Amino acid sequence: MPQNGREENGYDPEDDRNVNHDNGKDKELGELSVERLFENQEVPSWRKQLTVRAFVVSFVLSILFSFIVMKLNLTIGIIPSLNVSAGLLGFFFVKTWTKLLRKSGLLKQPFTRQENTVIQTCVVASSGIAFSGGFGSYLFGMSERIAKQSTNTHDFKNPSLVWIIGFLFVVSFLGLFSVVPLRKIMVIDFRLTYPSGTATAYLINSFHTPQGAKLAKKQVRELGKFFSFSFLWGFFQWFYTAGDDCGFASFPSLGLKAYKYKFYFDFSATYVGVGMICPYIINISVLVGGILSWGLMWPLIEKRKGDWYSAGLPETSLHGLQGYRVFIAIAMILGDGLYNFVKVLSLTIIGLSHQFRQKDVSSDLPTAGHSSDHVSSQVSYDDKRRTQLFLKDQIPAWFSIGGYVAIAAAISTATLPHIFHQLKWYYILVMYIFAPILAFCNAYGAGLTDWSLASTYGKLAIFIIGAWAGASHGGVLAGLAACGVMMNIVSTASDLMQDFKTGYLTLASPRSIFVSQLIGTAMGCIISPCVFWLFYKAFDDIGQPGSQYPAPNAVVFRNMALLGVEGFSSLPRKCLLLCYVFFGAAILINFIRDLAGKKWRQFIPLPMAMAIPLYIGSYFAIDMCVGSLILFVWEKINKAKADAFGPAVASGLICGDGIWTLPASILALAGVKPPICMKFLSRGTNSRVDNFLTPQG
């Protein structure tokens, strides 16, 4: 998840002293020039940037990050930015590799920042499929397991490794071809910031300076320590989880009453690490949402049982309390999505009109048809060098346009109806006509705000295609499949443009970035389904409320599709009114946030983050806030050390706990059960259990 333009390491692109994003021209800073530090280093050709070792390391890291993203997908749905972790681990592995080869005299090519950028691009592209592939949202929402939790139980398509891989290969590459011709316009002419891409480039550049390499070594050491601790902690916890509600994750740390309403610390290293990476406001927003819902609203609505909804309904019924939880969360998500969609679209239109009104938009920088010799002398040395190399290796427009048309018309439109017969060829054709425009809007918006609206465009497709198909023609599955098509296109488009920005700032060739993105996407289309399949087969209760992997977004996306197809008729009493209230509240809160100054905005919660715990509870919010508290105290004690090592510690906690799911899944598949069930009972219940177990004289 983009972090509102601020990366995990605390670097704010708006504060970059080398680039003035307001007027689009670098300041001449002499010794502060980044490229002068690398002036004596030869930039390898684009083919030499694509090394075998880079893709071997990328493959290993892709598996690791796919497990992490999949676990987060199936638990809370919040995915922090992992770009820095990918860049740092890529640097460490290849640096170790080249060090060993140098000692043996076999090193033929030194490790460069361009190769580091290729690794980061490939890993993020691959693990990104674990998110855009919908394993925790639209794709899993098609399954029978999730369908049984909704009012429509007959429209479902159970996961299968073959059709999932085929579907991802068909839809995941279109976004890449749709925005390639715009790379120069976005990066050079419009000089869009792309804060995440800029921050990642800043870090990769720093890693490859002597001082940065020393710091990176220390960061990797810290990451390794906390990786080991997190992995061993996950292993230790496993021994006590022999049954339902067993183990440290079910410890009622705030009392049994609070535990009943999902308020407890569940000792998850992953959530603590995510809390250290996510901005404070996201963690506080999630906690506020949990307190408002599970602390106030749901207990009050529960008292209306028998009046607002039938008292005899099971807890999981959408006609009962569960309906309020799911549909109010959907209302907040849609309100937030609509507001940000309109906001980013408006910024895009205003930004474009401003750019086209400026007659000298390219007077300071070369365009495709002009030589770099004519670059104005006012442009800094850094920009001259970066622009010259960025324009050197062109990707022909006919290649990208031809690739898009071939995949869209010849392959995708013909193949998708065979995977989803509810998705007619003309639905797909209409989507592919509008998809490049939406991909451009998302890529441009991400350049301005660092906020990808991929899921918002996906929800838009759910409602439009679902309503078009209708309930009698499988509108639910058609809408969810359309969501997948649209999400993959617009998500990969903005990711590629972020990577082009990173490549521009590290002198990586656009060709090597594009090829790396293609290879990473292909890896993701195989790795992510295999990782999901391992989870799906190993854990029988995946997708069930209250389970270890409840997949909350899968239920939300399916019910969005139902809402678009069937309307509001199935909602329990007063639920529609509450949905209107929270839909409006989400828009109002966002509006107030934008009106408030920078000083006050940090205290106003984010509606999207507030909506997440409405369905699954606040336990993860408490863990994330503990992570925030650790970072806050660390910054007060030693801010420089916290800024330098905070992301490494957080990444270690997330990676260790995330990779533990691999042996845990293998043990589950092998039928190996934990030996102990650790449960926590009230004093009265414990007495009754003791009396029951005590032999009668």
XYZ file of C-alpha atoms in Angstrom:
697
model
C 0.000 0.000 0.000
C 1.437 3.436 -0.853
C 2.220 5.433 2.213
C 0.808 8.820 1.219
C 3.999 9.904 -0.491
C 6.279 9.018 2.383
C 8.468 5.951 2.334
C 9.281 3.681 5.264
C 12.731 5.136 5.866
C 11.339 8.544 6.739
C 12.568 10.134 3.525
C 10.071 12.621 2.149
C 10.538 13.303 -1.573
C 9.158 16.792 -1.065
C 12.204 17.523 1.110
C 14.730 16.270 -1.461
C 17.456 18.880 -1.672
C 18.614 17.722 -5.103
C 15.329 18.065 -6.943
C 12.979 21.001 -6.828
C 9.671 19.464 -7.859
C 7.876 22.787 -7.906
C 9.692 24.389 -10.770
C 11.009 21.175 -12.333
C 14.694 22.221 -12.324
C 17.499 20.870 -10.160
C 19.532 23.207 -8.033
C 23.216 23.239 -8.698
C 24.572 21.952 -5.389
C 28.132 21.095 -6.328
C 29.297 18.386 -3.950
C 25.691 17.394 -3.198
C 25.172 16.246 -6.794
C 24.377 12.522 -6.767
C 25.675 11.767 -10.253
C 29.063 13.389 -9.591
C 29.625 10.700 -6.940
C 29.274 8.085 -9.690
C 30.952 10.130 -12.435
C 33.904 7.771 -12.768
C 31.752 4.635 -12.927
C 30.804 3.353 -16.330
C 27.082 2.801 -16.840
C 26.608 -0.751 -18.202
C 24.524 -1.309 -21.324
C 20.910 -2.343 -20.802
C 21.725 -5.962 -21.598
C 24.513 -6.051 -18.987
C 22.087 -4.670 -16.385
C 20.006 -7.840 -16.859
C 22.265 -10.429 -15.223
C 21.558 -14.058 -14.380
C 22.472 -13.457 -10.725
C 19.972 -10.577 -10.568
C 17.094 -12.827 -11.621
C 18.210 -15.730 -9.407
C 18.160 -13.383 -6.400
C 14.868 -11.875 -7.622
C 13.282 -15.330 -7.810
C 14.279 -16.185 -4.234
C 13.114 -12.827 -2.874
C 9.882 -13.051 -4.900
C 8.959 -16.262 -3.075
C 9.716 -14.648 0.287
C 7.701 -11.484 -0.433
C 4.826 -13.436 -1.995
C 4.396 -15.320 1.295
C 4.403 -12.031 3.199
C 1.898 -10.309 0.902
C -0.323 -13.418 0.788
C -0.435 -13.667 4.574
C -1.349 -9.987 4.887
C -3.922 -10.361 2.087
C -5.662 -13.201 3.883
C -5.582 -11.593 7.329
C -5.966 -7.806 7.388
C -5.681 -6.643 3.767
C -3.159 -3.870 4.564
C -0.032 -4.238 2.422
C 2.867 -1.944 3.379
C 5.385 -0.826 0.789
C 8.125 -3.465 0.506
C 10.275 -1.606 -2.045
C 12.944 -0.677 0.491
C 13.168 -4.235 1.848
C 13.479 -5.584 -1.722
C 16.232 -3.093 -2.565
C 18.103 -3.742 0.693
C 17.960 -7.554 0.508
C 18.825 -7.494 -3.199
C 21.886 -5.379 -2.396
C 22.943 -7.735 0.410
C 22.602 -10.985 -1.565
C 24.355 -9.808 -4.708
C 27.044 -7.963 -2.736
C 27.779 -11.196 -0.862
C 27.786 -13.112 -4.151
C 30.237 -10.726 -5.836
C 32.468 -10.604 -2.744
C 32.924 -14.384 -2.852
C 33.582 -14.318 -6.612
C 36.116 -11.502 -6.200
C 38.073 -13.499 -3.605
C 38.156 -16.496 -5.941
C 39.137 -14.322 -8.910
C 36.027 -15.263 -10.907
C 34.211 -11.911 -10.795
C 33.570 -10.686 -14.347
C 31.086 -7.877 -13.713
C 30.842 -5.662 -10.613
C 27.512 -5.094 -8.863
C 25.991 -1.740 -9.885
C 23.063 0.366 -8.740
C 21.421 -0.311 -12.119
C 21.471 -4.054 -11.393
C 20.119 -3.310 -7.901
C 17.245 -1.381 -9.523
C 16.527 -4.322 -11.838
C 16.279 -6.668 -8.816
C 13.989 -4.301 -6.919
C 11.765 -3.877 -9.990
C 11.518 -7.619 -10.590
C 10.741 -8.479 -6.942
C 8.089 -5.785 -6.508
C 6.480 -6.718 -9.850
C 6.354 -10.374 -8.842
C 5.051 -9.899 -5.290
C 2.638 -7.239 -6.576
C 0.726 -10.017 -8.372
C -0.032 -11.490 -4.934
C -2.067 -8.320 -4.311
C -3.517 -7.463 -7.731
C -4.191 -11.169 -8.379
C -7.071 -10.898 -5.914
C -6.174 -13.905 -3.744
C -7.544 -12.083 -0.731
C -10.272 -10.160 -2.568
C -12.079 -10.653 -5.897
C -10.583 -14.022 -6.923
C -11.145 -15.772 -3.589
C -14.520 -14.005 -3.395
C -15.658 -16.229 -6.296
C -15.198 -19.418 -4.245
C -17.943 -21.555 -2.745
C -16.416 -21.039 0.697
C -17.031 -17.280 0.508
C -20.337 -17.678 -1.380
C -21.773 -19.570 1.598
C -21.268 -16.437 3.691
C -23.446 -14.339 1.356
C -27.076 -14.354 0.248
C -26.130 -15.727 -3.195
C -24.747 -19.246 -2.730
C -25.040 -20.659 -6.260
C -22.828 -18.326 -8.344
C -19.329 -19.503 -7.499
C -16.109 -20.751 -9.095
C -13.741 -22.654 -6.849
C -10.002 -21.947 -7.095
C -7.900 -24.164 -9.325
C -4.202 -23.709 -9.958
C -4.557 -24.122 -13.726
C -7.247 -21.514 -14.421
C -5.784 -19.017 -11.921
C -2.350 -19.126 -13.598
C -3.971 -18.878 -17.034
C -6.127 -15.930 -15.979
C -3.163 -14.026 -14.518
C -0.987 -14.576 -17.598
C -3.800 -13.267 -19.803
C -4.527 -10.047 -17.843
C -1.314 -9.072 -16.003
C 0.773 -7.792 -18.931
C -1.708 -5.391 -20.527
C -1.039 -2.567 -18.082
C 2.686 -2.665 -18.889
C 2.149 -2.173 -22.624
C -0.544 0.489 -22.117
C 1.721 3.127 -20.508
C 5.154 2.447 -22.034
C 4.716 5.141 -24.743
C 4.023 7.704 -21.991
C 7.212 7.164 -19.977
C 9.045 10.234 -21.312
C 5.996 12.490 -20.943
C 5.404 11.401 -17.330
C 8.996 11.287 -16.082
C 10.760 14.029 -18.070
C 8.208 16.416 -19.588
C 5.706 16.528 -16.721
C 8.395 15.774 -14.105
C 5.962 13.895 -11.885
C 7.355 13.162 -8.440
C 6.398 9.481 -7.968
C 7.415 9.698 -4.297
C 7.842 5.946 -3.709
C 9.938 5.568 -6.861
C 12.017 8.614 -5.930
C 12.586 7.397 -2.358
C 13.580 3.927 -3.559
C 16.083 5.449 -6.012
C 17.448 7.647 -3.213
C 18.112 4.530 -1.115
C 19.624 2.477 -3.947
C 21.958 5.362 -4.829
C 23.003 5.643 -1.184
C 23.667 1.881 -0.898
C 26.290 2.106 -3.636
C 28.362 4.848 -2.011
C 31.093 3.667 0.415
C 29.295 5.177 3.418
C 25.909 3.845 2.269
C 27.335 0.338 1.777
C 28.546 0.297 5.402
C 25.119 1.407 6.627
C 23.390 -1.166 4.414
C 25.551 -3.911 5.980
C 24.457 -2.848 9.453
C 20.822 -2.636 8.325
C 20.970 -6.168 6.925
C 22.503 -7.386 10.183
C 19.579 -5.890 12.123
C 17.106 -7.325 9.631
C 18.707 -10.765 10.066
C 18.481 -10.603 13.875
C 14.788 -9.736 13.894
C 14.076 -12.159 11.037
C 15.488 -14.975 13.194
C 13.586 -13.814 16.287
C 10.303 -13.511 14.361
C 10.703 -16.932 12.704
C 11.553 -18.664 16.000
C 8.698 -16.863 17.765
C 6.260 -18.157 15.136
C 7.705 -21.658 15.578
C 7.364 -21.419 19.385
C 3.749 -20.230 19.171
C 2.823 -23.134 16.875
C 3.307 -25.688 19.691
C 0.326 -24.238 21.601
C -2.245 -24.113 18.772
C -3.637 -27.664 18.763
C -7.292 -26.531 18.559
C -9.613 -23.599 17.849
C -8.940 -20.431 19.877
C -5.703 -21.878 21.248
C -2.298 -20.260 21.641
C -0.860 -16.823 22.267
C -2.967 -15.368 19.425
C -6.051 -15.997 21.586
C -4.612 -14.539 24.796
C -7.235 -12.161 26.304
C -4.619 -9.578 27.237
C -7.219 -6.832 27.866
C -9.779 -9.070 29.588
C -12.347 -11.630 28.474
C -15.051 -9.029 27.771
C -12.686 -7.076 25.525
C -11.590 -10.350 23.896
C -15.209 -11.126 22.983
C -15.310 -7.856 21.024
C -11.934 -8.466 19.316
C -9.822 -6.201 21.544
C -6.599 -8.003 22.447
C -2.904 -8.115 21.617
C -2.328 -11.251 19.561
C 1.491 -11.335 19.709
C 1.909 -11.184 15.922
C 5.386 -10.081 14.845
C 3.985 -9.349 11.364
C 1.429 -6.794 12.571
C 3.968 -5.129 14.889
C 6.356 -4.822 11.917
C 3.596 -3.459 9.677
C 2.807 -0.912 12.390
C 6.440 0.244 12.365
C 6.353 0.755 8.581
C 2.894 2.300 8.164
C 2.492 6.004 9.018
C 1.146 6.723 12.497
C -2.140 8.060 11.119
C -2.976 4.743 9.400
C -2.447 2.762 12.611
C -4.448 5.241 14.686
C -7.209 5.280 12.043
C -7.518 1.487 12.180
C -7.730 1.605 15.990
C -10.335 4.409 15.912
C -12.426 2.395 13.436
C -12.227 -0.653 15.694
C -13.259 1.293 18.804
C -16.210 2.959 17.035
C -17.469 -0.348 15.597
C -16.628 -3.166 18.033
C -16.546 -0.902 21.083
C -19.757 1.076 20.437
C -21.826 0.281 17.335
C -21.947 -3.509 17.254
C -22.794 -3.889 20.982
C -25.609 -1.317 20.526
C -26.967 -3.007 17.377
C -26.700 -6.365 19.131
C -29.217 -5.076 21.691
C -31.694 -4.619 18.791
C -31.689 -8.359 18.136
C -35.281 -9.470 17.590
C -36.265 -5.964 16.435
C -33.877 -4.950 13.666
C -33.069 -8.544 12.750
C -34.221 -12.029 13.695
C -32.864 -13.347 16.997
C -32.562 -16.882 15.630
C -30.053 -16.098 12.873
C -26.527 -17.526 13.069
C -23.745 -15.018 13.708
C -22.394 -15.357 10.148
C -25.735 -14.524 8.452
C -25.750 -11.355 6.352
C -29.385 -10.825 7.387
C -28.204 -10.331 10.968
C -25.411 -8.454 12.755
C -22.859 -9.650 10.192
C -24.795 -7.752 7.509
C -24.301 -4.464 9.355
C -20.572 -5.174 9.743
C -20.021 -6.040 6.088
C -22.219 -3.438 4.372
C -21.271 -0.478 6.583
C -17.608 -1.335 5.887
C -18.438 -1.436 2.147
C -20.177 1.955 2.406
C -17.100 3.553 3.987
C -14.767 1.952 1.433
C -16.937 3.155 -1.464
C -17.267 6.664 -0.006
C -13.502 6.934 0.445
C -12.879 5.455 -3.009
C -15.335 7.805 -4.722
C -13.865 10.876 -3.043
C -10.273 9.945 -3.895
C -11.237 8.948 -7.428
C -12.833 12.363 -8.050
C -9.953 14.120 -6.290
C -7.174 12.366 -8.225
C -9.090 12.660 -11.496
C -9.527 16.398 -10.888
C -5.841 16.785 -10.060
C -4.983 14.839 -13.216
C -7.169 17.072 -15.413
C -5.885 20.269 -13.755
C -2.278 19.049 -13.984
C -2.613 18.086 -17.628
C -4.295 21.339 -18.585
C -1.542 23.246 -16.773
C 1.133 21.254 -18.579
C -0.409 21.827 -21.997
C -0.923 25.547 -21.306
C 2.784 25.900 -20.640
C 4.255 26.595 -24.060
C 7.791 25.851 -22.851
C 6.976 22.500 -21.249
C 9.916 20.850 -23.031
C 12.130 23.851 -23.663
C 14.529 22.880 -20.886
C 14.629 19.194 -21.615
C 15.002 17.189 -24.811
C 11.987 15.505 -26.361
C 11.960 12.354 -28.442
C 12.736 14.294 -31.569
C 15.438 16.552 -30.154
C 19.036 15.845 -29.337
C 20.215 16.052 -25.758
C 22.917 18.481 -26.930
C 20.287 21.209 -26.910
C 19.535 20.849 -23.208
C 19.498 24.209 -21.507
C 22.545 25.081 -19.449
C 20.190 25.923 -16.556
C 19.502 22.217 -16.019
C 21.763 20.562 -13.443
C 24.460 18.051 -14.227
C 22.326 15.318 -12.634
C 19.337 15.972 -14.879
C 21.453 16.293 -18.022
C 23.063 12.924 -17.406
C 19.845 11.208 -16.339
C 17.831 12.563 -19.269
C 20.525 11.659 -21.779
C 20.643 8.036 -20.639
C 16.885 7.732 -20.137
C 16.304 8.736 -23.774
C 19.170 6.606 -25.081
C 17.453 3.193 -25.076
C 14.053 3.797 -26.623
C 11.198 1.277 -26.588
C 9.433 1.657 -29.949
C 5.819 2.876 -29.747
C 4.765 0.282 -32.338
C 6.056 -2.449 -30.013
C 3.979 -1.334 -27.013
C 0.818 -0.531 -29.000
C 1.123 -3.741 -31.019
C 1.713 -5.721 -27.825
C -1.377 -4.244 -26.174
C -3.607 -4.882 -29.190
C -2.275 -8.430 -29.645
C -2.774 -9.400 -25.996
C -6.118 -7.589 -25.651
C -7.753 -8.535 -28.950
C -6.145 -11.763 -30.036
C -5.460 -13.467 -26.703
C -7.414 -12.017 -23.795
C -10.783 -11.366 -25.465
C -10.729 -14.874 -26.912
C -9.481 -16.648 -23.766
C -11.286 -15.035 -20.814
C -14.827 -16.165 -21.817
C -13.541 -19.758 -21.681
C -12.335 -19.220 -18.097
C -15.467 -17.269 -17.047
C -18.395 -17.990 -19.346
C -20.359 -15.214 -17.572
C -17.836 -12.670 -18.899
C -18.892 -12.103 -22.510
C -16.377 -11.064 -25.149
C -18.045 -7.673 -25.671
C -17.749 -6.844 -21.923
C -14.013 -7.504 -22.230
C -13.653 -5.484 -25.424
C -15.350 -2.448 -23.848
C -13.058 -2.690 -20.803
C -9.956 -2.870 -22.994
C -11.022 0.204 -24.948
C -11.277 2.289 -21.761
C -8.475 0.564 -19.814
C -5.542 2.589 -21.290
C -7.270 5.849 -20.304
C -7.837 4.594 -16.754
C -4.274 3.220 -16.623
C -2.944 6.633 -17.626
C -5.121 8.345 -14.989
C -3.912 5.954 -12.289
C -0.268 6.312 -13.312
C -0.548 10.114 -13.460
C -2.405 10.237 -10.131
C 0.224 8.040 -8.490
C 2.879 10.429 -9.779
C 1.129 13.327 -8.063
C -0.098 11.707 -4.853
C 1.690 8.319 -4.574
C -1.773 6.797 -4.187
C -2.768 3.982 -6.542
C -6.527 3.701 -6.998
C -6.350 0.232 -8.554
C -8.925 -1.255 -6.186
C -11.259 1.705 -6.809
C -11.173 1.116 -10.573
C -11.738 -2.580 -9.856
C -14.835 -1.810 -7.759
C -16.096 0.435 -10.548
C -15.819 -2.528 -12.938
C -17.674 -4.754 -10.442
C -20.725 -2.474 -10.449
C -20.760 -1.649 -14.177
C -20.145 -5.139 -15.585
C -22.128 -6.859 -12.814
C -25.190 -4.677 -13.454
C -24.751 -5.077 -17.235
C -24.679 -8.880 -16.974
C -27.553 -9.047 -14.459
C -28.321 -11.553 -11.710
C -29.810 -14.147 -14.060
C -26.668 -14.275 -16.231
C -24.041 -14.695 -13.521
C -23.545 -10.993 -12.833
C -21.732 -11.695 -9.545
C -18.952 -13.727 -11.161
C -18.857 -11.448 -14.224
C -18.392 -8.404 -11.966
C -15.646 -10.053 -9.882
C -13.802 -11.247 -13.010
C -14.077 -7.756 -14.544
C -12.671 -6.340 -11.309
C -9.648 -8.606 -11.751
C -9.079 -7.498 -15.336
C -9.253 -3.797 -14.457
C -7.246 -4.030 -11.226
C -4.374 -5.829 -12.925
C -4.189 -3.325 -15.790
C -4.223 -0.118 -13.754
C -2.085 -1.527 -10.916
C 0.774 -2.744 -13.124
C 0.642 0.513 -15.114
C 1.285 2.714 -12.072
C 3.897 0.259 -10.713
C 5.821 0.361 -14.003
C 5.817 4.153 -14.082
C 7.098 4.241 -10.473
C 9.912 1.919 -11.593
C 10.698 4.105 -14.623
C 11.139 7.002 -12.178
C 13.465 4.868 -10.041
C 15.384 3.863 -13.173
C 15.636 7.500 -14.298
C 17.218 8.486 -10.968
C 19.629 5.524 -10.862
C 20.554 5.609 -14.576
C 18.944 2.216 -15.191
C 17.860 1.815 -18.803
C 14.107 1.932 -19.563
C 14.605 -1.252 -21.568
C 16.132 -3.127 -18.628
C 13.340 -1.836 -16.353
C 10.664 -2.959 -18.818
C 12.235 -6.405 -19.332
C 12.677 -6.816 -15.565
C 9.024 -5.877 -15.041
C 7.961 -8.443 -17.675
C 10.060 -11.196 -16.084
C 8.899 -10.248 -12.574
C 5.261 -10.274 -13.676
C 5.722 -13.699 -15.291
C 7.318 -14.984 -12.070
C 4.408 -13.586 -10.058
C 1.847 -15.273 -12.315
C 3.308 -18.632 -11.247
C 4.678 -18.016 -7.737
C 1.629 -16.219 -6.291
C -0.955 -18.881 -7.322
C 1.335 -21.625 -5.976
C 1.719 -19.803 -2.642
C -2.049 -19.245 -2.457
C -2.684 -22.897 -3.306
C -0.395 -23.927 -0.443
C -2.424 -21.766 1.983
C -5.720 -23.006 0.504
C -4.835 -26.676 0.833
C -3.025 -26.446 4.170
C -5.645 -24.474 6.131
C -9.172 -25.881 5.850
C -10.803 -22.890 7.553
C -9.262 -20.219 5.320
C -11.888 -17.567 4.569
C -13.995 -18.396 7.634
C -14.779 -15.606 10.165
C -12.672 -15.969 13.301
C -10.126 -18.255 11.623
C -6.392 -17.648 11.339
C -6.901 -16.434 7.740
C -10.417 -14.879 7.506
C -9.795 -13.158 4.120
C -12.041 -10.181 5.000
C -11.706 -8.460 1.625
C -13.003 -11.556 -0.190
C -16.328 -11.260 1.659
C -16.420 -7.493 1.063
C -15.735 -7.767 -2.697
C -18.310 -10.532 -3.181
C -20.974 -8.531 -1.376
C -20.117 -5.485 -3.479
C -20.843 -7.620 -6.535
C -24.128 -8.752 -4.968
C -25.014 -5.150 -4.172
C -24.399 -4.148 -7.796
C -26.452 -7.019 -9.180
C -29.321 -7.410 -6.699
C -29.607 -3.946 -5.148
C -30.372 -3.185 -1.503
C -33.286 -5.573 -1.002
C -31.301 -8.121 1.027
C -30.022 -5.655 3.652
C -31.294 -5.950 7.244
C -33.479 -3.219 8.752
C -31.903 0.240 9.177
C -28.724 -1.051 7.500
C -29.237 1.030 4.349
C -29.698 4.205 6.414
C -26.485 3.498 8.337
C -24.704 2.803 5.032
C -25.770 6.221 3.710
C -24.530 7.865 6.929
C -21.113 6.203 6.795
C -20.768 6.721 3.030
C -21.338 10.455 3.592
C -19.082 10.456 6.673
C -16.201 8.998 4.637
C -16.553 11.769 2.047
C -16.872 14.460 4.740
C -13.805 13.251 6.677
C -11.717 13.235 3.499
C -12.956 16.716 2.624
C -12.040 18.023 6.090
C -8.599 16.387 5.807
C -7.956 18.211 2.546
C -9.171 21.541 3.939
C -7.091 21.215 7.098
C -3.528 22.462 6.988
C -0.539 20.136 7.058
C -0.277 20.636 10.821
C -3.808 19.376 11.551
C -4.208 16.809 8.764
C -2.007 14.335 10.634
C -4.613 14.167 13.422
C -7.632 13.388 11.196
C -8.185 9.638 10.602
C -8.342 8.004 7.156
C -11.783 6.522 6.350
C -10.357 3.630 4.290
C -8.214 2.529 7.242
C -11.137 3.017 9.635
C -13.286 0.665 7.523
C -10.888 -2.308 7.685
C -11.574 -3.401 11.319
C -15.366 -2.993 10.999
C -15.599 -6.567 9.762
C -12.656 -8.426 11.321
C -12.090 -6.616 14.637
C -9.365 -4.545 16.285
C -6.834 -7.143 17.410
C -4.403 -6.354 14.578
C -4.866 -2.599 15.167
C -3.554 -3.014 18.720
C -0.490 -4.880 17.406
C 0.111 -2.176 14.784
C -0.200 0.570 17.396
C 2.352 -1.285 19.556
C 4.668 -1.154 16.527
C 4.007 2.586 16.217
C 4.693 3.065 19.932
C 8.018 1.202 19.677
C 9.085 3.395 16.749
C 7.847 6.576 18.474
C 9.841 5.853 21.666
C 12.883 4.858 19.592
C 12.698 8.154 17.671
C 12.516 10.090 20.946
C 15.583 8.286 22.289
C 17.673 8.332 19.091
C 15.962 9.630 15.945
C 18.942 9.097 13.629
C 19.222 5.437 14.636
C 15.453 4.907 14.386
C 15.381 6.419 10.883
C 18.330 4.276 9.781
C 17.338 0.944 11.312
C 13.563 1.166 11.885
C 12.654 -0.123 8.385
C 15.199 -2.963 8.686
C 13.830 -4.085 12.074
C 10.236 -3.892 10.777
C 11.151 -5.826 7.618
C 12.852 -8.518 9.724
C 9.741 -8.945 11.888
C 7.486 -9.177 8.823
C 9.784 -11.462 6.804
C 10.503 -13.935 9.618
C 6.859 -14.395 10.599
C 5.823 -14.419 6.935
C 8.287 -17.129 5.927
C 7.251 -19.257 8.945
C 3.946 -19.844 7.128
C 5.866 -22.035 4.617
C 6.939 -24.729 7.142
C 3.605 -24.275 8.974
C 1.752 -25.021 5.716
C 3.947 -28.039 4.991
C 3.336 -29.399 8.502
C -0.419 -28.927 8.060
C -0.378 -30.695 4.666
C 1.618 -33.559 6.201
C -0.986 -33.920 8.941
C 1.405 -32.943 11.753
C -0.619 -31.350 14.566
C 0.702 -29.102 17.345
C 1.000 -31.055 20.628
C -0.572 -28.527 23.043
C -3.729 -26.393 23.201
C -3.298 -23.358 25.421
C -6.692 -21.819 26.260
C -7.721 -19.008 28.561
C -10.887 -19.380 30.629
C -12.731 -17.247 33.157
C -12.536 -18.299 36.807
C -16.122 -19.583 36.779
C -15.673 -21.584 33.560
C -12.424 -23.014 34.862
C -14.176 -24.200 38.049
C -16.886 -25.933 36.023
C -14.255 -27.607 33.832
C -12.344 -28.772 36.929
C -15.523 -30.165 38.480
C -16.356 -31.975 35.249
C -12.894 -33.513 34.974
C -12.568 -34.441 38.657
C -13.537 -38.101 39.211
C -16.653 -38.491 41.355
C -16.132 -40.481 44.549
